[in-house]
Amino acid sequence: MFLELDGHGPHYSQLTRAMKSAILSGRLAAGARLPPTRVLAEDLGVSRITVLTAYEQLRAEGYIVGRVGSGSYVSTSQADPMPPRRTTPRSIAPLTRYAKRARQLADWSITAKHRDRRLDMQYGRPQVNPTLGAIWGRELAWAATHTKLDCTNIQGLPALREQICDYVARRRGIRTSPDQVLIVGGTQQAVALTSRVLLDEGDEVALEEPHYFSASQQFSAHGASLLAIPTDHEGLVCSALPKQAPRLVMVTPSHQFPAGPALSLSRRQELLSYARETGCWIMEDDYDNELRYDASALPALRSLDGDDRVIYVGTFSRVMFGALRLGYMVLPEALCGDFINAKYLCDRGSPAIEQAALAHFMEYGGFERHLRYVTRELGARRRELIAGLQQHAGDRVQIADSHAGMHVTAWLPNYDHAQVDALIADAHERGLGLYSIAPHYRKPPDVPGLALGYCGLSRAQLQEAMQLFGECLDAVDAAAAQPSAAARRRQA
Ligand SMILES: Cc1ncc(COP(=O)(O)O)c(C=O)c1O
């Protein structure tokens, strides 16, 4: 018999309540025999006295009849069981404008739709360090015993904010103080808070075209109006920004997502001048700044920002693991108070133990060691992927090599979108998960492309994946070489 005890008060009263509810809802029908007290006690892992006391109580209230020894039965004089609760219909009209807009968004699982494939080339799956799980477990254990569990800090644990100041100064050239750092639940929460603080419904946000799918979804659900600004080999084409400035421009300067180029120095200066002259804000999504495979990385846009217009966002999702859900913002001074209010209203602060563990990991050098490992390993996987692409796809693909990040963008200039969709479907059948770049565009690009993630696969798997990729391309080429049915009919 399935009885769920609610955990409140002594066992016998929990059991009495659970049995009453089963009788009233009709799950225990009138006249049904109850299990012997010894059996029920064993089933539920409680003492027999507990069950006897509950049965006595139910008998006293008239829910059951019978005697100990001769069996107990649900009383037949019970009123009709409660009519089944009317459930809300499965589908109702959205109750708010937000819910309505969120329903209209494209299915967000499309960026993970080959998760079940043996060789999944999803581009955001970062866990490459096999020792990280064990190390992280130790850090959490340490943090659990060294964290005050009765207080939360809305802005984030001071120790972590200090580590982040040190980190962004060393690696990204950003000088800031812990007062301007806000710990958030990843970039996704940074975008959500930015929407709340900066945007009313209808306000404009300029996004790179292509851009980070999840960010544009967040802005759209919030009711912002999106402007897609083209990008080229130097990143955002700043001259295409409108004269009438949007409230916010969101960019990925160190590694344009997902196409690859870095925003050139002259474009950075152009963008900062635009913000200064028009009064708009800039959001710098520095999502994979840690992963550089050459020495030419530019410092963050925020480090050049003399006017305090850049909201800088970093995340640990990429370089640690996605489920950590920790990121950080370096905020313009004028916006700090509003962001802290928004964070308080949203969740009153990020989880303290994880923050303490991360601060400790950073302070004692574990994070830097992990970064060195990941960069070395991913650099090797990247080289393997590119070599495999060159060998098996040859000049059928154009590789946008940016010496950074966790994916390589491969353009397929000789194919149309339908052919690339067929290629992806065929690869899926053969166990290879390929992802089109198209969901990251407002309007599909002229040339189809793939974002090939290489961090979820070992070097040997990448070789195999590229061989399969070449075979799938051969199949598309062979299909294109076949005369169409109409042409065959004409020939006949
Ligand atoms: C462009 C971009 N920004 C940020 C992120 C990280 O988002 P989050 O910190 O919410 O996990 C990703 C992850 O895929 C990304 O591709």
Coordinates of C-alpha atoms and ligand atoms in Angstrom, one line a residue:
M1 CA 0.0 0.0 0.0
F2 CA 1.5 3.4 -1.0
L3 CA 1.3 5.8 1.9
E4 CA 3.4 9.0 2.0
L5 CA 4.2 10.3 5.4
D6 CA 4.5 14.1 5.4
G7 CA 7.3 14.3 8.0
H8 CA 5.4 16.6 10.4
G9 CA 4.9 15.5 14.0
P10 CA 5.0 12.0 15.6
H11 CA 4.9 9.0 13.2
Y12 CA 1.5 7.8 14.4
S13 CA -0.1 11.1 13.6
Q14 CA 1.6 11.2 10.2
L15 CA 0.3 7.7 9.5
T16 CA -3.2 8.6 10.7
R17 CA -3.3 11.6 8.3
A18 CA -1.9 9.6 5.4
M19 CA -4.6 6.9 5.9
K20 CA -7.4 9.4 6.2
S21 CA -6.4 11.1 3.0
A22 CA -6.2 7.7 1.2
I23 CA -9.7 6.8 2.5
L24 CA -11.2 10.2 1.7
S25 CA -9.7 10.3 -1.8
G26 CA -11.1 6.8 -2.5
R27 CA -7.6 5.2 -2.9
L28 CA -8.6 3.0 0.0
A29 CA -12.1 1.9 -0.9
A30 CA -15.0 1.4 1.5
G31 CA -14.8 -2.2 2.9
A32 CA -11.2 -2.7 1.8
R33 CA -9.1 -4.8 4.2
L34 CA -6.2 -2.9 5.8
P35 CA -2.8 -4.6 6.0
P36 CA -1.9 -6.3 9.3
T37 CA -0.2 -3.9 11.6
R38 CA 3.0 -5.9 11.6
V39 CA 3.2 -5.9 7.8
L40 CA 2.5 -2.2 7.5
A41 CA 5.0 -1.4 10.2
E42 CA 7.7 -3.3 8.3
D43 CA 6.7 -1.7 5.0
L44 CA 6.9 1.8 6.4
G45 CA 10.0 1.2 8.6
V46 CA 8.1 2.3 11.7
S47 CA 7.3 0.4 15.0
R48 CA 4.3 -1.7 15.3
I49 CA 3.1 0.5 18.2
T50 CA 3.0 3.4 15.8
V51 CA 0.7 1.5 13.4
L52 CA -1.5 0.2 16.3
T53 CA -1.9 3.7 17.6
A54 CA -2.8 5.1 14.2
Y55 CA -5.4 2.3 13.6
E56 CA -6.9 3.0 17.1
Q57 CA -7.2 6.7 16.2
L58 CA -8.9 5.9 12.9
R59 CA -11.2 3.5 14.6
A60 CA -12.2 6.1 17.2
E61 CA -13.0 8.6 14.4
G62 CA -15.1 6.0 12.5
Y63 CA -12.8 5.7 9.5
I64 CA -12.2 2.0 10.0
V65 CA -13.9 -0.9 11.7
G66 CA -12.8 -4.3 13.1
R67 CA -10.6 -5.5 15.8
V68 CA -7.0 -6.2 16.3
G69 CA -6.6 -9.9 15.5
S70 CA -9.6 -10.2 13.2
G71 CA -8.5 -7.6 10.7
S72 CA -9.4 -3.9 10.1
Y73 CA -11.5 -2.7 7.2
V74 CA -12.3 0.7 5.8
S75 CA -15.7 1.7 7.2
T76 CA -18.6 1.3 4.7
S77 CA -20.5 4.1 6.4
Q78 CA -18.0 6.6 5.2
A79 CA -19.4 9.5 3.3
D80 CA -18.6 9.2 -0.4
P81 CA -15.0 9.8 -1.1
M82 CA -14.0 13.3 -2.1
P83 CA -14.7 13.9 -5.7
P84 CA -11.4 13.8 -7.7
R85 CA -9.8 17.3 -7.6
R86 CA -10.5 19.3 -10.7
T87 CA -7.2 19.8 -12.3
T88 CA -6.2 22.9 -14.3
P89 CA -6.5 22.0 -18.0
R90 CA -3.1 21.0 -19.4
S91 CA -3.0 24.0 -21.6
I92 CA -4.3 27.4 -20.8
A93 CA -3.8 30.8 -22.4
P94 CA -0.6 32.5 -21.1
L95 CA -1.5 34.5 -18.0
T96 CA 1.1 37.3 -18.6
R97 CA 2.8 39.0 -21.5
Y98 CA 6.1 37.5 -20.3
A99 CA 4.6 33.9 -20.3
K100 CA 3.2 34.6 -23.8
R101 CA 6.6 35.8 -25.2
A102 CA 8.4 32.9 -23.5
R103 CA 6.1 30.4 -25.2
Q104 CA 6.9 32.0 -28.5
L105 CA 10.6 31.5 -28.2
A106 CA 12.3 28.8 -30.4
D107 CA 12.9 25.5 -28.6
W108 CA 16.0 26.0 -26.6
S109 CA 16.9 22.3 -26.6
I110 CA 17.9 22.6 -30.2
T111 CA 21.4 23.5 -29.1
A112 CA 21.7 20.1 -27.4
K113 CA 19.6 18.0 -29.7
H114 CA 22.3 15.3 -30.3
R115 CA 23.1 14.7 -26.7
D116 CA 22.3 11.0 -27.1
R117 CA 24.8 10.5 -30.0
R118 CA 28.1 8.7 -29.4
L119 CA 30.1 11.5 -30.9
D120 CA 28.3 14.7 -29.8
M121 CA 29.9 17.9 -31.0
Q122 CA 27.8 20.2 -28.9
Y123 CA 29.9 23.3 -28.4
G124 CA 29.2 24.2 -24.7
R125 CA 30.2 21.0 -22.9
P126 CA 33.3 21.9 -21.0
Q127 CA 34.3 19.1 -18.6
V128 CA 37.7 18.0 -19.9
N129 CA 39.7 17.6 -16.7
P130 CA 39.1 14.1 -15.3
T131 CA 40.4 15.1 -11.8
L132 CA 38.1 18.1 -11.4
G133 CA 35.2 16.1 -9.9
A134 CA 37.4 14.8 -7.1
I135 CA 39.1 18.1 -6.5
W136 CA 35.8 19.9 -6.4
G137 CA 34.4 17.4 -4.0
R138 CA 37.2 18.2 -1.6
E139 CA 36.8 21.9 -2.0
L140 CA 33.1 21.6 -1.3
A141 CA 33.8 19.6 1.9
W142 CA 36.2 22.2 3.0
A143 CA 33.8 25.0 2.3
A144 CA 30.9 23.3 4.0
T145 CA 32.8 23.4 7.3
H146 CA 34.2 26.9 6.8
T147 CA 31.1 28.8 5.7
K148 CA 28.7 30.7 7.9
L149 CA 25.5 29.0 7.0
D150 CA 23.2 31.5 8.6
C151 CA 23.9 34.5 6.5
T152 CA 23.8 35.3 2.8
N153 CA 25.6 38.0 1.0
I154 CA 23.5 39.4 -1.8
Q155 CA 26.5 40.7 -3.8
G156 CA 28.5 37.5 -3.3
L157 CA 31.0 36.2 -0.8
P158 CA 33.7 38.9 -0.3
A159 CA 36.5 36.3 -0.6
L160 CA 35.3 35.3 -4.0
R161 CA 34.8 38.9 -5.2
E162 CA 38.4 39.6 -4.1
Q163 CA 39.7 36.6 -6.1
I164 CA 37.8 37.7 -9.1
C165 CA 39.2 41.2 -8.9
D166 CA 42.7 39.7 -8.8
Y167 CA 41.9 37.3 -11.7
V168 CA 40.4 39.9 -14.0
A169 CA 43.3 42.3 -13.3
R170 CA 45.9 39.7 -14.1
R171 CA 44.2 38.1 -17.1
R172 CA 41.9 40.7 -18.6
G173 CA 43.5 44.0 -17.6
I174 CA 40.5 45.1 -15.7
R175 CA 41.1 47.2 -12.6
T176 CA 38.1 47.1 -10.3
S177 CA 37.2 46.7 -6.6
P178 CA 35.1 44.0 -4.9
D179 CA 32.4 46.7 -4.5
Q180 CA 31.8 46.6 -8.2
V181 CA 31.7 42.9 -8.6
L182 CA 28.4 41.0 -8.4
I183 CA 28.3 37.2 -8.2
V184 CA 25.5 35.8 -10.3
G185 CA 24.0 32.5 -11.4
G186 CA 26.0 32.4 -14.7
T187 CA 25.8 34.6 -17.7
Q188 CA 22.1 33.7 -18.0
Q189 CA 21.3 35.5 -14.8
A190 CA 23.6 38.4 -15.7
V191 CA 21.5 38.9 -18.8
A192 CA 18.2 38.5 -16.8
L193 CA 19.3 41.1 -14.2
T194 CA 20.5 43.4 -16.9
S195 CA 17.1 43.2 -18.6
R196 CA 15.4 44.1 -15.3
V197 CA 17.7 47.0 -14.5
L198 CA 18.1 48.5 -18.0
L199 CA 15.1 47.6 -20.1
D200 CA 11.4 48.3 -20.2
E201 CA 9.2 46.5 -22.7
G202 CA 9.9 47.8 -26.1
D203 CA 13.4 49.1 -25.3
E204 CA 16.0 48.3 -27.9
V205 CA 19.0 45.9 -27.5
A206 CA 21.6 45.6 -30.3
L207 CA 23.0 42.2 -30.7
E208 CA 25.8 40.9 -32.9
E209 CA 24.6 38.9 -35.9
P210 CA 25.2 36.0 -35.2
H211 CA 24.8 36.1 -31.4
Y212 CA 24.4 34.0 -28.3
F213 CA 21.0 32.3 -28.7
S214 CA 20.2 32.1 -24.9
A215 CA 20.9 35.9 -24.4
S216 CA 18.6 36.9 -27.3
Q217 CA 15.9 34.6 -25.8
Q218 CA 16.2 36.2 -22.5
F219 CA 15.9 39.7 -23.9
S220 CA 12.9 38.7 -26.1
A221 CA 11.1 37.2 -23.2
H222 CA 11.6 40.4 -21.3
G223 CA 9.9 42.3 -24.1
A224 CA 13.0 44.0 -25.5
S225 CA 13.1 44.9 -29.2
L226 CA 16.1 43.3 -30.8
L227 CA 18.4 44.8 -33.5
A228 CA 20.7 42.5 -35.3
I229 CA 24.0 44.3 -36.2
P230 CA 26.2 42.5 -38.7
T231 CA 29.7 41.2 -37.9
D232 CA 32.7 40.6 -40.1
H233 CA 36.3 39.4 -39.7
E234 CA 36.9 42.3 -37.2
G235 CA 33.8 41.5 -35.1
L236 CA 30.8 43.9 -34.7
V237 CA 30.5 46.4 -37.6
C238 CA 30.1 49.5 -35.4
S239 CA 29.3 51.7 -38.3
A240 CA 26.0 49.7 -38.7
L241 CA 24.8 50.8 -35.2
P242 CA 21.8 53.0 -35.4
K243 CA 22.1 56.8 -35.0
Q244 CA 19.4 56.6 -32.4
A245 CA 21.2 54.5 -29.8
P246 CA 19.6 51.4 -28.3
R247 CA 19.6 51.1 -24.6
L248 CA 22.2 48.3 -24.7
V249 CA 24.7 46.8 -27.1
M250 CA 25.7 43.2 -26.3
V251 CA 29.0 42.0 -27.6
T252 CA 31.5 39.1 -27.3
P253 CA 34.7 41.0 -28.1
S254 CA 37.3 38.4 -27.3
H255 CA 35.8 35.7 -29.4
Q256 CA 32.7 36.6 -31.4
F257 CA 30.1 34.0 -30.6
P258 CA 29.7 31.8 -32.5
A259 CA 31.5 33.0 -35.7
G260 CA 34.9 33.4 -34.0
P261 CA 36.8 36.6 -34.8
A262 CA 38.0 39.0 -32.0
L263 CA 36.8 42.6 -32.0
S264 CA 39.7 44.6 -33.4
L265 CA 41.2 47.4 -31.4
S266 CA 39.9 50.1 -33.7
R267 CA 36.3 48.7 -33.5
R268 CA 36.7 48.5 -29.7
Q269 CA 37.5 52.2 -29.7
E270 CA 34.7 53.0 -32.1
L271 CA 32.2 51.1 -29.9
L272 CA 33.3 52.9 -26.7
S273 CA 33.0 56.3 -28.5
Y274 CA 29.5 55.3 -29.6
A275 CA 28.6 54.5 -26.0
R276 CA 30.1 57.7 -24.8
E277 CA 28.3 59.9 -27.4
T278 CA 25.0 58.2 -27.3
G279 CA 24.7 57.2 -23.6
C280 CA 24.0 53.6 -24.3
W281 CA 25.4 50.7 -22.2
I282 CA 27.6 47.9 -23.4
M283 CA 27.4 44.3 -22.2
E284 CA 30.7 42.5 -22.7
D285 CA 30.2 38.7 -22.6
D286 CA 33.7 37.4 -22.0
Y287 CA 32.4 33.8 -21.9
D288 CA 35.6 31.9 -22.8
N289 CA 38.3 34.4 -22.2
E290 CA 40.3 31.8 -20.3
L291 CA 40.9 29.6 -23.4
R292 CA 43.5 31.1 -25.6
Y293 CA 45.8 29.0 -27.8
D294 CA 48.1 31.8 -28.9
A295 CA 49.6 34.8 -27.2
S296 CA 47.7 37.5 -29.1
A297 CA 44.6 37.9 -26.9
L298 CA 43.5 41.5 -26.5
P299 CA 42.6 42.7 -23.0
A300 CA 38.9 43.1 -22.2
L301 CA 36.9 45.9 -23.7
R302 CA 36.1 46.9 -20.1
S303 CA 39.8 47.6 -19.5
L304 CA 39.7 50.4 -22.2
D305 CA 36.4 51.9 -20.9
G306 CA 37.2 55.3 -19.5
D307 CA 33.6 56.3 -19.2
D308 CA 32.3 53.4 -17.1
R309 CA 29.7 52.2 -19.7
V310 CA 30.7 48.6 -19.9
I311 CA 29.0 45.8 -18.0
Y312 CA 31.5 43.0 -18.0
V313 CA 30.3 39.4 -17.6
G314 CA 32.5 36.4 -16.9
T315 CA 31.3 32.8 -16.2
F316 CA 32.7 29.7 -14.6
S317 CA 30.3 27.5 -16.7
R318 CA 32.7 27.1 -19.6
V319 CA 36.0 26.5 -17.8
M320 CA 34.7 24.7 -14.8
F321 CA 31.4 23.0 -15.5
G322 CA 27.9 24.2 -16.6
A323 CA 26.0 22.9 -13.6
L324 CA 28.1 25.1 -11.3
R325 CA 25.9 28.1 -12.3
L326 CA 28.3 30.7 -11.1
G327 CA 29.4 33.8 -13.0
Y328 CA 30.3 37.4 -12.2
M329 CA 29.7 40.9 -13.3
V330 CA 32.0 43.9 -13.1
L331 CA 29.5 46.7 -13.0
P332 CA 29.7 50.4 -13.8
E333 CA 29.6 52.3 -10.5
A334 CA 26.4 54.1 -11.3
L335 CA 24.5 50.8 -11.8
C336 CA 25.8 48.8 -8.8
G337 CA 22.9 49.7 -6.5
D338 CA 20.3 48.8 -9.0
F339 CA 21.9 45.5 -9.8
I340 CA 22.2 44.6 -6.2
N341 CA 18.5 45.4 -5.7
A342 CA 17.6 43.2 -8.7
K343 CA 19.8 40.3 -7.3
Y344 CA 18.2 40.6 -3.9
L345 CA 14.7 40.5 -5.4
C346 CA 15.7 37.6 -7.6
D347 CA 17.3 35.2 -5.1
R348 CA 19.0 37.1 -2.3
G349 CA 22.4 35.9 -3.3
S350 CA 24.1 32.9 -4.9
P351 CA 24.8 29.7 -2.9
A352 CA 27.5 30.4 -0.3
I353 CA 29.2 27.0 -0.1
E354 CA 29.9 26.8 -3.8
Q355 CA 31.2 30.4 -3.7
A356 CA 33.5 29.6 -0.7
A357 CA 34.8 26.5 -2.5
L358 CA 35.6 28.5 -5.6
A359 CA 37.3 31.3 -3.7
H360 CA 39.5 28.7 -1.9
F361 CA 40.2 26.9 -5.2
M362 CA 41.3 30.2 -6.7
E363 CA 43.2 31.4 -3.8
Y364 CA 45.4 28.3 -3.4
G365 CA 46.3 28.0 -7.1
G366 CA 44.0 25.0 -8.0
F367 CA 42.0 27.1 -10.5
E368 CA 45.2 28.2 -12.3
R369 CA 46.4 24.6 -12.4
H370 CA 43.1 23.5 -13.8
L371 CA 43.2 26.3 -16.4
R372 CA 46.6 25.3 -17.5
Y373 CA 45.5 21.7 -17.9
V374 CA 42.3 22.6 -19.8
T375 CA 44.1 25.0 -22.1
R376 CA 46.8 22.4 -23.0
E377 CA 44.3 19.6 -23.5
L378 CA 41.8 21.7 -25.5
G379 CA 44.5 23.2 -27.6
A380 CA 45.5 19.6 -28.6
R381 CA 41.9 18.6 -29.3
R382 CA 41.5 21.7 -31.4
R383 CA 44.6 20.9 -33.5
E384 CA 43.3 17.3 -33.9
L385 CA 39.9 18.6 -35.1
I386 CA 41.4 21.0 -37.6
A387 CA 43.7 18.4 -38.9
G388 CA 40.8 16.0 -39.3
L389 CA 38.7 18.6 -41.0
Q390 CA 41.4 19.4 -43.5
Q391 CA 42.1 15.7 -44.2
H392 CA 38.5 14.6 -44.6
A393 CA 36.6 17.7 -45.7
G394 CA 39.4 19.5 -47.6
D395 CA 38.4 22.6 -49.4
R396 CA 34.7 21.8 -49.0
V397 CA 34.8 23.6 -45.7
Q398 CA 36.3 27.0 -44.7
I399 CA 37.6 27.0 -41.2
A400 CA 37.2 30.2 -39.2
D401 CA 40.2 29.6 -36.9
S402 CA 40.3 32.0 -34.0
H403 CA 42.8 30.3 -31.7
A404 CA 40.3 30.5 -28.8
G405 CA 37.4 28.8 -27.1
M406 CA 35.8 25.4 -27.3
H407 CA 34.5 25.3 -30.8
V408 CA 35.6 25.8 -34.4
T409 CA 33.3 27.3 -36.9
A410 CA 33.3 25.6 -40.3
W411 CA 31.5 27.3 -43.2
L412 CA 30.2 25.3 -46.1
P413 CA 30.2 27.7 -49.0
N414 CA 29.5 25.1 -51.6
Y415 CA 26.2 23.9 -50.0
D416 CA 22.8 25.3 -49.4
H417 CA 20.9 25.1 -46.1
A418 CA 18.8 22.2 -47.2
Q419 CA 21.9 20.2 -48.0
V420 CA 23.4 21.0 -44.6
D421 CA 20.2 20.0 -42.8
A422 CA 20.4 16.7 -44.7
L423 CA 24.1 16.4 -43.7
I424 CA 23.2 16.9 -40.0
A425 CA 20.4 14.4 -40.2
D426 CA 22.6 11.8 -41.9
A427 CA 25.4 12.4 -39.3
H428 CA 22.8 12.0 -36.5
E429 CA 21.9 8.6 -37.9
R430 CA 25.5 7.6 -38.0
G431 CA 26.1 8.6 -34.3
L432 CA 27.6 12.0 -35.0
G433 CA 26.0 15.1 -33.5
L434 CA 26.6 18.2 -35.6
Y435 CA 25.1 21.7 -34.9
S436 CA 24.2 24.3 -37.4
I437 CA 25.2 27.9 -36.7
A438 CA 21.8 29.1 -38.0
P439 CA 19.9 29.2 -34.6
H440 CA 22.3 31.9 -33.6
Y441 CA 21.1 34.2 -36.4
R442 CA 17.9 36.3 -36.5
K443 CA 17.9 35.6 -40.3
P444 CA 19.7 32.5 -41.7
P445 CA 23.2 33.4 -42.9
D446 CA 23.9 33.4 -46.7
V447 CA 26.4 30.6 -46.2
P448 CA 25.5 27.7 -44.0
G449 CA 27.9 26.8 -41.2
L450 CA 28.5 24.4 -38.3
A451 CA 29.8 25.2 -34.8
L452 CA 32.0 22.1 -34.1
G453 CA 32.5 21.7 -30.3
Y454 CA 35.6 19.7 -29.5
C455 CA 35.6 19.6 -25.7
G456 CA 33.3 16.7 -25.2
L457 CA 35.4 14.3 -27.3
S458 CA 38.8 12.8 -26.9
R459 CA 41.4 13.2 -29.6
A460 CA 40.8 9.7 -30.9
Q461 CA 37.1 10.4 -31.0
L462 CA 37.7 13.6 -32.8
Q463 CA 39.6 11.8 -35.5
E464 CA 36.7 9.3 -35.9
A465 CA 34.2 12.2 -35.9
M466 CA 36.0 14.0 -38.7
Q467 CA 36.2 10.8 -40.7
L468 CA 32.5 10.4 -40.4
F469 CA 31.9 14.0 -41.2
G470 CA 33.9 13.5 -44.4
E471 CA 31.7 10.5 -45.3
C472 CA 28.5 12.5 -44.7
L473 CA 29.8 15.2 -47.0
D474 CA 30.6 12.6 -49.6
A475 CA 27.0 11.4 -49.3
V476 CA 25.6 14.9 -49.8
D477 CA 27.9 15.4 -52.8
A478 CA 26.8 12.1 -54.3
A479 CA 23.1 13.0 -53.9
A480 CA 23.8 16.4 -55.6
A481 CA 25.5 14.6 -58.5
Q482 CA 22.4 12.4 -59.1
P483 CA 20.1 13.9 -61.8
S484 CA 16.7 15.0 -60.3
A485 CA 13.6 12.9 -61.1
A486 CA 12.4 15.7 -63.3
A487 CA 15.7 15.7 -65.3
R488 CA 15.5 11.9 -65.6
R489 CA 11.9 12.2 -67.0
R490 CA 13.1 14.9 -69.4
Q491 CA 15.9 12.7 -70.6
A492 CA 13.6 9.7 -71.0
Ligands
LIG1 C1 28.3 33.2 -25.8 C2 28.1 32.5 -24.4 N1 28.0 33.3 -23.3 C3 27.9 32.7 -22.1 C4 27.8 31.4 -22.0 C5 27.7 30.8 -20.6 O1 26.4 30.9 -20.1 P1 26.1 30.5 -18.6 O2 27.2 31.2 -17.8 O3 24.8 31.0 -18.3 O4 26.3 29.1 -18.4 C6 27.8 30.5 -23.1 C7 27.7 29.1 -22.9 O5 27.5 28.3 -23.8 C8 28.0 31.1 -24.3 O6 28.1 30.4 -25.4

